[in-house]
Coordinates of C-alpha atoms and ligand atoms in Angstrom, one line a residue:
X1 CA -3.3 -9.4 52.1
X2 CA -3.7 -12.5 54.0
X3 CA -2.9 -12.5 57.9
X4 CA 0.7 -13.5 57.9
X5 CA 2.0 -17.3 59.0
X6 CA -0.1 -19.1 61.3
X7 CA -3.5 -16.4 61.6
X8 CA -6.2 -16.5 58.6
X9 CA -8.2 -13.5 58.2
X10 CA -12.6 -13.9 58.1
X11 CA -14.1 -10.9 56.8
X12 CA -18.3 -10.3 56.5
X13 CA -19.8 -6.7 55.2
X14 CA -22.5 -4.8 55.7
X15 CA -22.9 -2.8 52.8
X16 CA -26.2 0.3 53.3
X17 CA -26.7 1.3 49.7
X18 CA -29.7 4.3 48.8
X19 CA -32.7 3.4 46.4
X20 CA -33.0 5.7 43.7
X21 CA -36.5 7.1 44.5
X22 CA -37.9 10.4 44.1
X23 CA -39.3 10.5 47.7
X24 CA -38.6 8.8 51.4
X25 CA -40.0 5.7 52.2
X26 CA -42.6 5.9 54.6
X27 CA -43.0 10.0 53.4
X28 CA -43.8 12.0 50.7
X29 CA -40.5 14.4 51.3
X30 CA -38.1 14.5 48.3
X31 CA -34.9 12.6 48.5
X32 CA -32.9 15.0 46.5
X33 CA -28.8 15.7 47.7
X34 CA -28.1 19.0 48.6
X35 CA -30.8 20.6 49.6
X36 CA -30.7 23.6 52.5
X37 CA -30.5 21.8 55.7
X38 CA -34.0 20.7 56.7
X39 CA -35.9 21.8 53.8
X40 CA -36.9 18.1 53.0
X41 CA -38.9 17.1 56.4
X42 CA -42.3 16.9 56.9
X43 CA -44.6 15.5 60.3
X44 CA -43.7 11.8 59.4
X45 CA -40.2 11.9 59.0
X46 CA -39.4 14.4 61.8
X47 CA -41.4 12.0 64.1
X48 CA -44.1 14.5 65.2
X49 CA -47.0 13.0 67.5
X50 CA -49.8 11.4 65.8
X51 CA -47.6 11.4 61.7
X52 CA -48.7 8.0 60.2
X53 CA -45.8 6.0 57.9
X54 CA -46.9 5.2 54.2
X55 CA -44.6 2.8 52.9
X56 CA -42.8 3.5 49.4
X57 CA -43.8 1.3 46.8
X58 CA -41.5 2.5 44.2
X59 CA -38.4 1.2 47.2
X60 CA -40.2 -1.7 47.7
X61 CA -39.1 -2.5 43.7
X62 CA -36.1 -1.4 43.5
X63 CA -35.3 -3.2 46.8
X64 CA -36.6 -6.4 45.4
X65 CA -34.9 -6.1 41.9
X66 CA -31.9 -5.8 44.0
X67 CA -32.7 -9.5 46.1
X68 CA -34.0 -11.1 42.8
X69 CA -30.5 -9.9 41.0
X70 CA -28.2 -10.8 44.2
X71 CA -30.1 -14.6 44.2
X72 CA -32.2 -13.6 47.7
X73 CA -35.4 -15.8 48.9
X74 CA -37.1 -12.6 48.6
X75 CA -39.9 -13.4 51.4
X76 CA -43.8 -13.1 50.8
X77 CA -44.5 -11.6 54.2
X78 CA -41.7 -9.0 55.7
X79 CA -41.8 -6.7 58.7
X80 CA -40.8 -3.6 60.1
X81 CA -39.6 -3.2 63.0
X82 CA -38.8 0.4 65.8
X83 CA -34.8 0.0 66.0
X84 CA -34.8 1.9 69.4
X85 CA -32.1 4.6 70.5
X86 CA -31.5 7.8 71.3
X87 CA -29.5 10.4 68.8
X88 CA -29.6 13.4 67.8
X89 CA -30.2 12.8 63.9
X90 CA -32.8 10.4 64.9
X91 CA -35.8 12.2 65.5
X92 CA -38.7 9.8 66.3
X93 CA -36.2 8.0 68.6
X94 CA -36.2 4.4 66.8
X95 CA -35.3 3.6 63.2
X96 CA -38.0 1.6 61.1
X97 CA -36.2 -1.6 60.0
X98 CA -36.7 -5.2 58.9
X99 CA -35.2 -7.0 61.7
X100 CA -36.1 -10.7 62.8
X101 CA -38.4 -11.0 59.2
X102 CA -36.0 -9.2 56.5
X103 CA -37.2 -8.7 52.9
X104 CA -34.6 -11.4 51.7
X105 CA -33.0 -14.6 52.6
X106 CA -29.3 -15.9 51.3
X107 CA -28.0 -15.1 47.6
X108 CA -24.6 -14.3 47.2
X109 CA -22.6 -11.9 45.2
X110 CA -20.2 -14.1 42.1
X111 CA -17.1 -12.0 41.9
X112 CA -13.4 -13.5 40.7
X113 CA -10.3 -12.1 41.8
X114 CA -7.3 -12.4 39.6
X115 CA -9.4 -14.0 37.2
X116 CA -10.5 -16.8 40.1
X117 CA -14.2 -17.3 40.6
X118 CA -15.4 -16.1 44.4
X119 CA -18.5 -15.8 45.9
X120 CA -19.6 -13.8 48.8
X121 CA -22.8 -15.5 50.5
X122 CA -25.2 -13.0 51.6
X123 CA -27.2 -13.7 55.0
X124 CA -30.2 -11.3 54.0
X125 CA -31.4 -7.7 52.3
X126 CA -33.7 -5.9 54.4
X127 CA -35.5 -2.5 53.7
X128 CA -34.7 0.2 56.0
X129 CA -34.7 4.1 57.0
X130 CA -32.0 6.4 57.2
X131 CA -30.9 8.6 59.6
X132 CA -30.3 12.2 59.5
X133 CA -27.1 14.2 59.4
X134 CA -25.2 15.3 62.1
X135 CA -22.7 18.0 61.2
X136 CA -19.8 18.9 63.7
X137 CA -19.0 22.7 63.6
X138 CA -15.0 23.9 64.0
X139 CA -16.2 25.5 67.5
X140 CA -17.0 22.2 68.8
X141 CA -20.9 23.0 67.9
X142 CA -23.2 20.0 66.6
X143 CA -25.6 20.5 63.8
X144 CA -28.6 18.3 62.7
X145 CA -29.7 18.3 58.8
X146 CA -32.7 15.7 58.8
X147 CA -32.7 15.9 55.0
X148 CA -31.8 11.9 55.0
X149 CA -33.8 11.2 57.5
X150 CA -36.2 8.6 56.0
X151 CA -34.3 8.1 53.6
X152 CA -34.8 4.5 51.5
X153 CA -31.8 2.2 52.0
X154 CA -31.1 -1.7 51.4
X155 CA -28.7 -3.3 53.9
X156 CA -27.3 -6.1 52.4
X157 CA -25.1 -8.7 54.6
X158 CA -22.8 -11.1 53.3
X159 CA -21.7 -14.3 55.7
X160 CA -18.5 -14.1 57.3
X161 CA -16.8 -15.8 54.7
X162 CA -14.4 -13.5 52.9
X163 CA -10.6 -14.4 53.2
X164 CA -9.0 -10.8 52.6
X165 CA -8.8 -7.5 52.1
X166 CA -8.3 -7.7 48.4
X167 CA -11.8 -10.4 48.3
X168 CA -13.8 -8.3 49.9
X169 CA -12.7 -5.0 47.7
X170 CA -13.6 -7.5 44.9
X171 CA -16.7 -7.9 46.2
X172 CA -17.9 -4.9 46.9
X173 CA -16.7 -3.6 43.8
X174 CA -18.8 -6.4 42.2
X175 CA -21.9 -5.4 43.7
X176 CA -21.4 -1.8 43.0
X177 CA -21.5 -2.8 39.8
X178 CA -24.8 -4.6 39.8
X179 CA -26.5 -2.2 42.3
X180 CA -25.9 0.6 39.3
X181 CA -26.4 -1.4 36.4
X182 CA -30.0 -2.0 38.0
X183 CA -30.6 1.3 38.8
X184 CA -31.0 0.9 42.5
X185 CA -28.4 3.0 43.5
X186 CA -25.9 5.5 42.4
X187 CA -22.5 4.0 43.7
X188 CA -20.9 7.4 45.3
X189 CA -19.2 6.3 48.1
X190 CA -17.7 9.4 48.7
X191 CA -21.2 10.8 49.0
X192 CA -22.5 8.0 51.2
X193 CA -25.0 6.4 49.1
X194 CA -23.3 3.7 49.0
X195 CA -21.6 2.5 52.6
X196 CA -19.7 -0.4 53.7
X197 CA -19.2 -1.9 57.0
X198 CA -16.1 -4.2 57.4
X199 CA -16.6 -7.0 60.3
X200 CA -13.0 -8.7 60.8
X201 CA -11.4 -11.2 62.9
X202 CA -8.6 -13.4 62.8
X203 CA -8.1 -17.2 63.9
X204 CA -5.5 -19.9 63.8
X205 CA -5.4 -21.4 60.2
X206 CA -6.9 -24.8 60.4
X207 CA -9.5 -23.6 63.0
X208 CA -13.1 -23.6 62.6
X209 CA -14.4 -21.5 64.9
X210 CA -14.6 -17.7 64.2
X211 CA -12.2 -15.4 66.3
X212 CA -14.1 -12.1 67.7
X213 CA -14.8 -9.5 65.5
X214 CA -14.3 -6.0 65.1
X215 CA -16.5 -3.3 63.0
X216 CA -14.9 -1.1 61.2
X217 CA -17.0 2.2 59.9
X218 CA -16.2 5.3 57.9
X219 CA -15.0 3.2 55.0
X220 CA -15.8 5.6 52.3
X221 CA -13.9 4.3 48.9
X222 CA -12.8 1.3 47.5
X223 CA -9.2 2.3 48.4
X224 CA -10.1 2.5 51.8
X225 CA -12.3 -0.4 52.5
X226 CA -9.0 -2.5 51.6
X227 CA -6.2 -0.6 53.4
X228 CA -8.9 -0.4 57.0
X229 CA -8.7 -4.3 56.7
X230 CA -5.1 -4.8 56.2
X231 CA -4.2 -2.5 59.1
X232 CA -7.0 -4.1 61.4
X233 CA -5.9 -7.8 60.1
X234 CA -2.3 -6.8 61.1
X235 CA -3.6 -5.2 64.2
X236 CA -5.4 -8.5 65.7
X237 CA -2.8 -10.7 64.2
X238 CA -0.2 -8.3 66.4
X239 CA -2.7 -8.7 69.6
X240 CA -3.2 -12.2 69.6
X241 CA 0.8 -12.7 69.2
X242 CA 1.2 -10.5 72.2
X243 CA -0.7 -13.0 74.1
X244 CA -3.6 -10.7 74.0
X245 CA -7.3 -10.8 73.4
X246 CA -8.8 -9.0 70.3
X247 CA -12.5 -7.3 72.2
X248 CA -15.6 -6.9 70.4
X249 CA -16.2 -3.3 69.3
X250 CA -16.8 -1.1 66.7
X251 CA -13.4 0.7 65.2
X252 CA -13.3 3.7 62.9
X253 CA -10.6 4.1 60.3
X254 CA -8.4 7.2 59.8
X255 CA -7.2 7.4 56.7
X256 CA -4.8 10.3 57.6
X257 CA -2.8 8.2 59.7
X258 CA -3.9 4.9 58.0
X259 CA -5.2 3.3 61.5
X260 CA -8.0 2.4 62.9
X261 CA -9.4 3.4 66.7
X262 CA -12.0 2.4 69.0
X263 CA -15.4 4.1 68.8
X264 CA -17.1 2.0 71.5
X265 CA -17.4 -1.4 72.8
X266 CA -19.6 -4.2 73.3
X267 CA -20.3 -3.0 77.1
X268 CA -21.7 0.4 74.9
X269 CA -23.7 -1.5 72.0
X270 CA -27.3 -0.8 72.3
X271 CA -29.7 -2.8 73.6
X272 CA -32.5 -1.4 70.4
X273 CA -35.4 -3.2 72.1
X274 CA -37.0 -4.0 68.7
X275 CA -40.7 -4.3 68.6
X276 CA -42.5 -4.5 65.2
X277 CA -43.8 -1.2 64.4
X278 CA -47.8 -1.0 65.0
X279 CA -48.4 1.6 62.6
X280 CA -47.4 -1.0 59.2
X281 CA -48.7 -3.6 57.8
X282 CA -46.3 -6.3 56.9
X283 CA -45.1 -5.9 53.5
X284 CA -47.0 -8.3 51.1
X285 CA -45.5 -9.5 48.2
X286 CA -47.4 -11.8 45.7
X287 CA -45.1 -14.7 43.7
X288 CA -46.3 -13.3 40.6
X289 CA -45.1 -9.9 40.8
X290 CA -41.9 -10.8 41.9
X291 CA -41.4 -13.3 39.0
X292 CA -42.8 -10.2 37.0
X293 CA -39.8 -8.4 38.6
X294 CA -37.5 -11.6 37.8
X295 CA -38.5 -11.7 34.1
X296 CA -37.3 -7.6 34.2
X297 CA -34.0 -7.4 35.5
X298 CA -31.7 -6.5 32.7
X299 CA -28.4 -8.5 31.8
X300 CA -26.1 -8.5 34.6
X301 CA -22.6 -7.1 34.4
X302 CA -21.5 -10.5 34.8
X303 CA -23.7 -11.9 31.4
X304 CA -22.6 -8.9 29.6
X305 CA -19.0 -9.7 30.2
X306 CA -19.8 -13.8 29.6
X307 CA -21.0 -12.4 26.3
X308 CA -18.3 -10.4 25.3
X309 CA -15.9 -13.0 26.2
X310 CA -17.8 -16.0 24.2
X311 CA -18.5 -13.6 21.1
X312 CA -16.3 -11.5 20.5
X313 CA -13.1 -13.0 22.2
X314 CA -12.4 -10.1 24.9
X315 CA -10.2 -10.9 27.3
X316 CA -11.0 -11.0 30.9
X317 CA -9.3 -8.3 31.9
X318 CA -10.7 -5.7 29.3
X319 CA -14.5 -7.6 30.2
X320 CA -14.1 -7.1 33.7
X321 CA -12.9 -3.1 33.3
X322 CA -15.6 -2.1 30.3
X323 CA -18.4 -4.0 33.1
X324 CA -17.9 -2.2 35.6
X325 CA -20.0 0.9 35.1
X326 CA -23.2 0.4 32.6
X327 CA -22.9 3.9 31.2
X328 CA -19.5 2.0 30.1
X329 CA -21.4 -0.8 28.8
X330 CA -23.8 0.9 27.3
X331 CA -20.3 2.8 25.2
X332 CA -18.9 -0.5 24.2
X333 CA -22.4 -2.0 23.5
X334 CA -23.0 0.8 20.9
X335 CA -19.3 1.2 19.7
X336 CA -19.5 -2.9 19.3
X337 CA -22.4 -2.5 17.1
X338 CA -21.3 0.1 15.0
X339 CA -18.1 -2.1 14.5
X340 CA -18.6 -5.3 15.2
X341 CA -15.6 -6.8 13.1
X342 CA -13.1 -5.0 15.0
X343 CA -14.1 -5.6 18.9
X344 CA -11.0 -6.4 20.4
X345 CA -9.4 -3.6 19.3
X346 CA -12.3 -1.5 20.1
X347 CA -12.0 -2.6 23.4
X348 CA -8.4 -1.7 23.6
X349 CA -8.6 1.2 22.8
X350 CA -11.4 2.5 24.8
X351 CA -9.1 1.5 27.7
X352 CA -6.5 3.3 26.7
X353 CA -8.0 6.4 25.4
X354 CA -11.4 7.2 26.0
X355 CA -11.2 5.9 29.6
X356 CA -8.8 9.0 30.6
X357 CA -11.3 11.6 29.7
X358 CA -14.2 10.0 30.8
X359 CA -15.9 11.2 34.3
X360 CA -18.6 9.6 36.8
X361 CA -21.3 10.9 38.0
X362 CA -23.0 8.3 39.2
X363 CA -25.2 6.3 37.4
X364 CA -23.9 8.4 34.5
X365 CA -20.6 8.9 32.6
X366 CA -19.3 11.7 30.7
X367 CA -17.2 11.2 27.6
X368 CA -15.4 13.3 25.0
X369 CA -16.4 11.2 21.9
X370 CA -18.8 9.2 21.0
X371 CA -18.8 5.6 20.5
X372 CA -19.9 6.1 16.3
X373 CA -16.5 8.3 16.7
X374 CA -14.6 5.4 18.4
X375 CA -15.9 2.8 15.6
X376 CA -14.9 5.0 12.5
X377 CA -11.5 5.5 14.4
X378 CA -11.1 1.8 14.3
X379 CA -12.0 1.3 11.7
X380 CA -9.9 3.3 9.3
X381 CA -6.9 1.9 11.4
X382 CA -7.9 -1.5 10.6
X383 CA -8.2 -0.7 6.7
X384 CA -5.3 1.2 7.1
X385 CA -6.3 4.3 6.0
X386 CA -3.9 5.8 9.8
X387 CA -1.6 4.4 11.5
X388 CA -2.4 3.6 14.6
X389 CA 0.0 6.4 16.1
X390 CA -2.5 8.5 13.5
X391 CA -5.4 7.4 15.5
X392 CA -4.2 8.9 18.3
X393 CA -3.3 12.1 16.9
X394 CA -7.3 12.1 15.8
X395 CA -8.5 10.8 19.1
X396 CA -6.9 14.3 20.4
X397 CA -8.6 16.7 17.9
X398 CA -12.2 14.9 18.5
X399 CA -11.5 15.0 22.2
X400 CA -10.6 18.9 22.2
X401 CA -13.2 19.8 19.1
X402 CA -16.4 21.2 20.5
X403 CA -17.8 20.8 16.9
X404 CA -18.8 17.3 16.5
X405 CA -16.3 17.0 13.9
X406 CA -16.2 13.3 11.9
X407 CA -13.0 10.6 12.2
X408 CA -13.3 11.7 8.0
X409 CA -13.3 15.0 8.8
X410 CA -10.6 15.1 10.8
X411 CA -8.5 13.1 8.9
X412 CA -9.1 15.6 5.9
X413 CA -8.5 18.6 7.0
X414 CA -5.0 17.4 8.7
X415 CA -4.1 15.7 5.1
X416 CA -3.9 12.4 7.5
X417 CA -3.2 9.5 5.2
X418 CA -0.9 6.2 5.0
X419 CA 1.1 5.8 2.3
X420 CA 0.8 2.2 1.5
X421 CA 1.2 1.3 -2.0
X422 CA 4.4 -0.1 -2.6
X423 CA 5.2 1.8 -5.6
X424 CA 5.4 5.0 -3.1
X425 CA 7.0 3.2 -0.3
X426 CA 9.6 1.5 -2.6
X427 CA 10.9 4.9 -3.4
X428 CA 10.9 5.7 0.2
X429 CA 13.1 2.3 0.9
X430 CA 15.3 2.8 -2.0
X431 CA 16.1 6.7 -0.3
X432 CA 16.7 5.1 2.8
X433 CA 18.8 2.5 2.1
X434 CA 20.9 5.1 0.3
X435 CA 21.2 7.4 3.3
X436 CA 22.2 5.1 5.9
X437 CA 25.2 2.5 4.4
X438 CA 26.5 1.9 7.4
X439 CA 23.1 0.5 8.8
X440 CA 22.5 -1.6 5.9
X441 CA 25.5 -2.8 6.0
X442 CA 25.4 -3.6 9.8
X443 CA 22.0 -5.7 8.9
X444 CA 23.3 -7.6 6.5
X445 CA 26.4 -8.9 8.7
X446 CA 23.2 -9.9 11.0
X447 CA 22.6 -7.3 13.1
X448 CA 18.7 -7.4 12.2
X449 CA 18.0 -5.0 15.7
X450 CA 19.2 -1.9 12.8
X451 CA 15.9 -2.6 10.9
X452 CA 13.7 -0.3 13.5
X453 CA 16.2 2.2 12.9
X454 CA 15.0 2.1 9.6
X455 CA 11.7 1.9 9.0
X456 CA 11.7 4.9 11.9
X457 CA 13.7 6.9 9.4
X458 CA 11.4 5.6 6.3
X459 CA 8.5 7.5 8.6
X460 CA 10.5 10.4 9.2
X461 CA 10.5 11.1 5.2
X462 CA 7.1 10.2 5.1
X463 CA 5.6 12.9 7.4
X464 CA 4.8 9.9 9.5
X465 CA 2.3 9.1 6.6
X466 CA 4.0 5.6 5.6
X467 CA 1.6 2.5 6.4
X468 CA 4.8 0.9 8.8
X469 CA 3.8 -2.6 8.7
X470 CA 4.0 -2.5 5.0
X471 CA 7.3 -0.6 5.0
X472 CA 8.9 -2.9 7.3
X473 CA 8.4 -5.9 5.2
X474 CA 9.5 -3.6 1.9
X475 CA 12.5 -2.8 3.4
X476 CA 13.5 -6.0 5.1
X477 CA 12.7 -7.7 1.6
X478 CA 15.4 -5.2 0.2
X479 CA 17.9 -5.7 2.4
X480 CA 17.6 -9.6 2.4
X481 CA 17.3 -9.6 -1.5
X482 CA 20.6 -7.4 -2.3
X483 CA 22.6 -9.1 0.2
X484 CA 21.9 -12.7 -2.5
X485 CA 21.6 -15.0 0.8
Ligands
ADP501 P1 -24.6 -7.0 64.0 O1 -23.4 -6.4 63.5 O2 -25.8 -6.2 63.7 O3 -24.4 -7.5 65.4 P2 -24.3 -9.8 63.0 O4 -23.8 -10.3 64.3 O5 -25.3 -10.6 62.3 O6 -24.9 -8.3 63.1 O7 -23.0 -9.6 62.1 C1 -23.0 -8.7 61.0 C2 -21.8 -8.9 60.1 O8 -20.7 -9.3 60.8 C3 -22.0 -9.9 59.0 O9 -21.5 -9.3 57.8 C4 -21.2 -11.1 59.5 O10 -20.7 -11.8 58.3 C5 -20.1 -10.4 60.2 N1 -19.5 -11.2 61.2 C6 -20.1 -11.8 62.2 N2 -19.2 -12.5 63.0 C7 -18.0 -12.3 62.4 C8 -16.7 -12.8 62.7 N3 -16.4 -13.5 63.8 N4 -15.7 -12.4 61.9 C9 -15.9 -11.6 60.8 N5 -17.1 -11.2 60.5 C10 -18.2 -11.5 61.3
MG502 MG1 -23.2 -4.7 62.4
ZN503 ZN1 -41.0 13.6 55.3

């Protein structure tokens, strides 16, 4: 939603997403969830006197496949830098963070909403450490779990230059997409492994100049990350109206009561008194690894959906669902291959069917069938072996069956078939016309709407095993041709 009348709303994010490494970044510790509460710390990453920082290599390429895919200037020379303040789940008391020379300069992420291209400019990437955990106890007691602590992380900041709520959903969703589909990072937002900041502020339309900003944190699904902007957008807009002044500060959303409050203000923002941290080296990249790294990078959501568009005449819609996940892509892909003839309507009906049944779990998807399974369902509908009301009656035994069973199986043992030679269907039309005079009758003073009656009771006598489409145009050919006009 735009802000309403005479305020426009300018929206920038600052999206912390985790690298899918085995171990920290500048430590040895494993990254893995779950783990009993400080069971993953060692000297570096508890910030013990005299611990020495080894930096990651394995980030350091998933970070920069991330910068290559986004369009980033990935830089030659980067640096980390001590992000300096005091918290509890920080234990060396600064964060190690790119600051002034980030990993990546500019890219942008190419999103479309309602079909219209967008694109989200990004300021920079830069490499960075996590914090650790703090967990708030019902008896008003604070615990620390440094299991994150050290943990790798990309922060990737867009210019201030989305126009809504629903843009910057977009565009976040879009670059959850990519983020997955290069295996840098898992997506769970619920989880935290992937975060989003929304920076907001509204202005008079036809002004230039940026209105102050608020931050709003604890934005931890899609759903979320849209409504926290509306209510903040209508917040500021209400504000300004008032006669007021919107303040800089950082603003947490609740989604129980769907509004946003104040965490702290500018007065309270930290002054981190960055210095770049003695103990690394800067990061040294060479041109030819990263256009190595370039010449890697798989097909983008955005190329696969391109594709499928150009080649096999999916519609926007269905490209921009079946891309979203690559555990998704990687079903259509194979179900596309098995049945190339019939894309379209293998598309379709993976959005229909298998989509319900399927689960995420992040850079993975469960499904009940297989894609083979989803071709040969296709595919007997399209030689019109079932109906496609059939199909889905088969869809439901392959999803339930634990045995593997095959779309030939299936339609075997239930004695599926569709009766569609005319000889057997002309019987059927012949009985039908017979039972119901009154219908006919009706159709042939004009009343055509009676023919679904019809061909629904041709189907009843068929056990639902009559090809429709073929009894349709038998038993509108009867009617027409007895009637002599
Ligand atoms: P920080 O939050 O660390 O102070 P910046 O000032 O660079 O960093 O801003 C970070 C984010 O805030 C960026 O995503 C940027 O696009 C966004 N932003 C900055 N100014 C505004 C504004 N006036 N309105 C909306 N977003 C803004
Ligand atoms: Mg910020
Ligand atoms: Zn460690």
């Amino acid at each position: 939603m735009n802000a309403p009348g005479e305020y426009e709303a300018v929206i920038g994010l600052e999206v912390h997403a985790q690298l899918l490494t085995e171990t920290k970044l500048f430590c040895g510790c494993a990254t893995s969830f779950g783990a009993e509460p400080n069971t993953r710390v060692c000297p570096v990453c508890l910030g013990l006197p005299g611990a020495l920082p080894a930096l990651n290599q394995r980030a350091v390429e998933l970070a920069v496949r991330a910068c290559l895919a986004l369009g980033g200037e990935v830089q030659l020379s980067s640096v980390f830098a001590r992000k300096q303040y005091f918290y509890a789940d920080l234990p060396k008391g600064y964060q190690l963070s790119q600051h002034d020379r980030p990993l990546s300069l500019g890219g942008g992420i190419d999103f479309s909403v309602d079909g219209a291209p967008r694109r989200a400019p990004l300021t920079r990437i830069h490499l960075e450490e996590d914090a650790g955990k703090s967990v708030h106890g019902a008896q008003g007691q604070s615990l620390v779990d440094l299991n994150r602590a050290g943990t790798p992380l990309i922060e990737i900041v867009t210019e201030p230059a989305l126009g809504s709520s629903v843009e910057a959903a977009a565009a976040l969703r879009e670059l959850r997409s990519i983020l997955l589909t290069l295996e840098v990072n898992d997506g769970r937002m619920a989880e935290g492994s992937l975060r989003c900041d929304a920076n907001v502020s509204v202005r008079p339309v036809g002004s230039t100049e940026l209105g102050t900003r608020s931050e709003l944190k604890n934005l931890n699904s899609m759903r979320f990350v849209q409504r926290a902007i509306d209510v903040e957008i209508a917040r500021q807009v209400q504000v300004l109206r008032a006669g007021g002044r919107v303040v800089q500060e950082t603003r947490a959303f609740d989604p129980e009561t769907g509004t946003t409050r104040s965490l702290r203000g500018k007065e309270e923002s930290h002054d981190y008194r960055y210095f770049a941290d003695p103990d690394l080296p800067p990061l040294v990249l060479t041109a030819a690894g990263l256009a190595a790294a370039r010449e890697a990078l798989p097909a983008l959501p955005s190329e696969v959906r391109a594709r499928w568009q150009r080649e096999h005449g999916l519609s926007r819609q269905a490209s921009e669902t079946l891309s979203a996940h690559p555990a998704l892509i990687g079903f259509f892909e194979a179900a596309l291959a098995a049945a190339p003839s019939v894309a379209v309507k293998l598309a379709n009906f993976i959005l229909t069917e298998v989509l319900r049944g399927a689960a995420e779990q992040g850079l993975s998807m469960s499904f009940r069938v297989t894609p083979a399974q989803v071709a040969d369902l296709v595919l007997a509908v399209e030689a019109r072996q079932v109906s496609g009301k059939q199909a889905k009656e088969i869809f439901q035994v392959l999803e339930a069956d634990e045995a593997g069973q095959s779309v030939a199986q299936v339609i075997a043992a239930r004695g599926l078939r569709l009766v569609a030679d005319d000889g057997a269907l002309s019987a059927l039309v012949a009985e039908v016309l017979a039972a119901h005079p009154s219908q006919v009758a009706a159709y042939r003073k004009g009343n055509h709407a009676v023919l679904g009656y019809l061909v629904g009771q041709l189907m009843r006598r068929s056990s639902g095993q009559a090809d429709p489409r073929r009894a349709s145009e038998l038993l509108k050919a009867a009617l027409e041709s007895e009637t002599g006009s």
